[in-house]
């Protein structure tokens, strides 16, 4: 298939469902060969089977260094290259501050912040070994601007990746790797609809400039742009995609 990402190899983490799945679908439609990665093996395989361009599934817990190393080895063996990393895998908790203990904090930080570090460490090293540039797109959340309740560790972890996005953009520019981020607002995904966050759509819609519920494909469109050569002069930036709920 020819498209703006044709010939590119992309890893999308947490791509078995929700926003990650929509990103995998969109990057593949734009021509990329997508490694559909998730801790959910059956889900990742089912998504990869639907996609064109030789998409393939690799099971990986992003918080486990050995599994992240194995994922990158599998991408090299199967696709022989890597151009794009989308750090999407996250736990999306709903937990009042009074219930937040050290175990919860460490779990959320290990997946949502350290997971992005481990993936970015391995992927950008691989891009540089291949002798070409690349694209990193981090999926954050507009909760880092809004201060949304019942997610304190989550918001802290996303704020950490926001800082990482800015710092790495500077260090990786000389290697023609850009590092950008997207901040979705509340989006209708399997994870959210199965949680108390589903009750927040009415309130969030009152704050949005546009009516309606955010859809995974709306987020994927912004990721596709930042992953493409159209974004080659953009780095260290965070693009808010939330129907205008917050301005920053
Ligand atoms: P979801 O819960 O529906 O899907 C998350 C996926 O990540 C699942 O397939 C899950 O198996 C996978 N995953 C979880 N832990 C993992 C791990 N350790 N290693 C690998 N994969 C793992 O979530 P979603 O709503 O689609 O959210 C996707 C991304 O978008 C997340 O980064 C989330 O923080 C962000 N986001 C979501 C919303 C929203 O309202 N849905 C809003 C803002 C940001
Ligand atoms: C506005 O990232 O961005 C709830 C749950 N509400 O995960 C999010 C808003 C949630 C969000 C998010």
GROMACS .gro file of N, CA and C and ligand atoms in nm, residues 13-20 37-40 60-63 87-92 111 139-142 154 158 184-192, ligand 1:
model
  158
   13UNK      N    1   0.270   0.030   2.128
   13UNK     CA    2   0.250  -0.048   2.251
   13UNK      C    3   0.106  -0.032   2.300
   14UNK      N    4   0.058  -0.134   2.370
   14UNK     CA    5  -0.080  -0.130   2.419
   14UNK      C    6  -0.180  -0.126   2.304
   15UNK      N    7  -0.152  -0.199   2.197
   15UNK     CA    8  -0.230  -0.186   2.072
   15UNK      C    9  -0.338  -0.292   2.055
   16UNK      N   10  -0.368  -0.369   2.160
   16UNK     CA   11  -0.471  -0.473   2.149
   16UNK      C   12  -0.612  -0.414   2.148
   17UNK      N   13  -0.627  -0.292   2.200
   17UNK     CA   14  -0.762  -0.231   2.208
   17UNK      C   15  -0.748  -0.080   2.219
   18UNK      N   16  -0.863  -0.012   2.217
   18UNK     CA   17  -0.869   0.130   2.249
   18UNK      C   18  -0.788   0.219   2.155
   19UNK      N   19  -0.726   0.320   2.214
   19UNK     CA   20  -0.651   0.418   2.137
   19UNK      C   21  -0.532   0.353   2.067
   20UNK      N   22  -0.464   0.260   2.133
   20UNK     CA   23  -0.350   0.192   2.071
   20UNK      C   24  -0.391   0.115   1.946
   37UNK      N   25   0.196  -0.445   1.961
   37UNK     CA   26   0.251  -0.499   2.085
   37UNK      C   27   0.155  -0.474   2.201
   38UNK      N   28   0.142  -0.573   2.288
   38UNK     CA   29   0.055  -0.559   2.405
   38UNK      C   30   0.091  -0.670   2.503
   39UNK      N   31   0.055  -0.649   2.628
   39UNK     CA   32   0.067  -0.754   2.729
   39UNK      C   33  -0.039  -0.862   2.705
   40UNK      N   34  -0.146  -0.825   2.635
   40UNK     CA   35  -0.257  -0.914   2.599
   40UNK      C   36  -0.224  -0.982   2.465
   60UNK      N   37   0.435  -0.814   2.489
   60UNK     CA   38   0.537  -0.746   2.568
   60UNK      C   39   0.474  -0.665   2.680
   61UNK      N   40   0.522  -0.686   2.802
   61UNK     CA   41   0.493  -0.600   2.915
   61UNK      C   42   0.599  -0.490   2.915
   62UNK      N   43   0.559  -0.365   2.888
   62UNK     CA   44   0.657  -0.257   2.872
   62UNK      C   45   0.735  -0.227   3.000
   63UNK      N   46   0.686  -0.274   3.113
   63UNK     CA   47   0.757  -0.247   3.238
   63UNK      C   48   0.865  -0.352   3.268
   87UNK      N   49   0.451   0.522   2.216
   87UNK     CA   50   0.437   0.478   2.355
   87UNK      C   51   0.294   0.506   2.400
   88UNK      N   52   0.211   0.403   2.389
   88UNK     CA   53   0.068   0.417   2.422
   88UNK      C   54   0.028   0.333   2.543
   89UNK      N   55   0.097   0.222   2.568
   89UNK     CA   56   0.057   0.131   2.676
   89UNK      C   57   0.054   0.203   2.810
   90UNK      N   58  -0.056   0.188   2.881
   90UNK     CA   59  -0.069   0.247   3.014
   90UNK      C   60  -0.177   0.175   3.091
   91UNK      N   61  -0.167   0.181   3.221
   91UNK     CA   62  -0.279   0.148   3.308
   91UNK      C   63  -0.354   0.279   3.331
   92UNK      N   64  -0.488   0.274   3.323
   92UNK     CA   65  -0.573   0.394   3.343
   92UNK      C   66  -0.658   0.370   3.468
  111UNK      N   67   0.471   0.104   3.488
  111UNK     CA   68   0.416   0.083   3.353
  111UNK      C   69   0.414   0.215   3.275
  139UNK      N   70   0.195   0.899   2.413
  139UNK     CA   71   0.054   0.926   2.444
  139UNK      C   72   0.045   0.965   2.591
  140UNK      N   73   0.012   1.092   2.614
  140UNK     CA   74  -0.002   1.144   2.750
  140UNK      C   75  -0.150   1.153   2.782
  141UNK      N   76  -0.195   1.260   2.842
  141UNK     CA   77  -0.337   1.279   2.876
  141UNK      C   78  -0.358   1.425   2.910
  142UNK      N   79  -0.475   1.480   2.875
  142UNK     CA   80  -0.501   1.620   2.911
  142UNK      C   81  -0.522   1.637   3.061
  154UNK      N   82  -0.130   0.840   3.811
  154UNK     CA   83  -0.138   0.842   3.663
  154UNK      C   84  -0.097   0.979   3.609
  158UNK      N   85   0.223   1.062   3.373
  158UNK     CA   86   0.209   1.127   3.241
  158UNK      C   87   0.288   1.258   3.238
  184UNK      N   88  -0.460   1.324   2.474
  184UNK     CA   89  -0.603   1.303   2.450
  184UNK      C   90  -0.683   1.351   2.570
  185UNK      N   91  -0.806   1.392   2.542
  185UNK     CA   92  -0.905   1.407   2.649
  185UNK      C   93  -0.978   1.275   2.667
  186UNK      N   94  -1.080   1.277   2.751
  186UNK     CA   95  -1.158   1.155   2.776
  186UNK      C   96  -1.206   1.097   2.642
  187UNK      N   97  -1.176   0.969   2.620
  187UNK     CA   98  -1.198   0.903   2.492
  187UNK      C   99  -1.270   0.772   2.514
  188UNK      N  100  -1.363   0.740   2.425
  188UNK     CA  101  -1.446   0.620   2.441
  188UNK      C  102  -1.367   0.496   2.400
  189UNK      N  103  -1.308   0.429   2.498
  189UNK     CA  104  -1.230   0.307   2.473
  189UNK      C  105  -1.284   0.195   2.562
  190UNK      N  106  -1.242   0.073   2.531
  190UNK     CA  107  -1.285  -0.042   2.612
  190UNK      C  108  -1.247  -0.022   2.758
  191UNK      N  109  -1.123   0.026   2.781
  191UNK     CA  110  -1.076   0.043   2.917
  191UNK      C  111  -1.160   0.144   2.994
  192UNK      N  112  -1.184   0.260   2.933
  192UNK     CA  113  -1.262   0.365   3.000
  192UNK      C  114  -1.407   0.322   3.020
  249LIG     P1  115  -0.723   0.071   2.743
  249LIG     O1  116  -0.717   0.032   2.887
  249LIG     O2  117  -0.852   0.054   2.670
  249LIG     O3  118  -0.609  -0.009   2.662
  249LIG     C1  119  -0.478  -0.011   2.712
  249LIG     C2  120  -0.400  -0.124   2.648
  249LIG     O4  121  -0.270  -0.124   2.707
  249LIG     C3  122  -0.463  -0.262   2.676
  249LIG     O5  123  -0.469  -0.338   2.556
  249LIG     C4  124  -0.369  -0.324   2.778
  249LIG     O6  125  -0.359  -0.465   2.768
  249LIG     C5  126  -0.236  -0.256   2.742
  249LIG     N1  127  -0.141  -0.258   2.855
  249LIG     C6  128  -0.167  -0.231   2.985
  249LIG     N2  129  -0.056  -0.250   3.058
  249LIG     C7  130   0.042  -0.287   2.972
  249LIG     C8  131   0.178  -0.321   2.988
  249LIG     N3  132   0.237  -0.323   3.111
  249LIG     N4  133   0.249  -0.353   2.879
  249LIG     C9  134   0.191  -0.354   2.758
  249LIG     N5  135   0.061  -0.327   2.736
  249LIG    C10  136  -0.012  -0.291   2.843
  249LIG     O7  137  -0.669   0.222   2.738
  249LIG     P2  138  -0.704   0.343   2.638
  249LIG     O8  139  -0.818   0.416   2.695
  249LIG     O9  140  -0.706   0.297   2.498
  249LIG    O10  141  -0.573   0.432   2.662
  249LIG    C11  142  -0.463   0.425   2.573
  249LIG    C12  143  -0.366   0.538   2.603
  249LIG    O11  144  -0.434   0.662   2.593
  249LIG    C13  145  -0.306   0.533   2.743
  249LIG    O12  146  -0.172   0.583   2.738
  249LIG    C14  147  -0.394   0.628   2.820
  249LIG    O13  148  -0.330   0.680   2.933
  249LIG    C15  149  -0.418   0.732   2.714
  249LIG     N6  150  -0.537   0.816   2.737
  249LIG    C16  151  -0.660   0.759   2.738
  249LIG    C17  152  -0.770   0.842   2.757
  249LIG    C18  153  -0.911   0.788   2.757
  249LIG    O14  154  -1.001   0.861   2.801
  249LIG     N7  155  -0.935   0.666   2.705
  249LIG    C19  156  -0.754   0.979   2.776
  249LIG    C20  157  -0.625   1.032   2.774
  249LIG    C21  158  -0.518   0.949   2.754
   0.00000   0.00000   0.00000
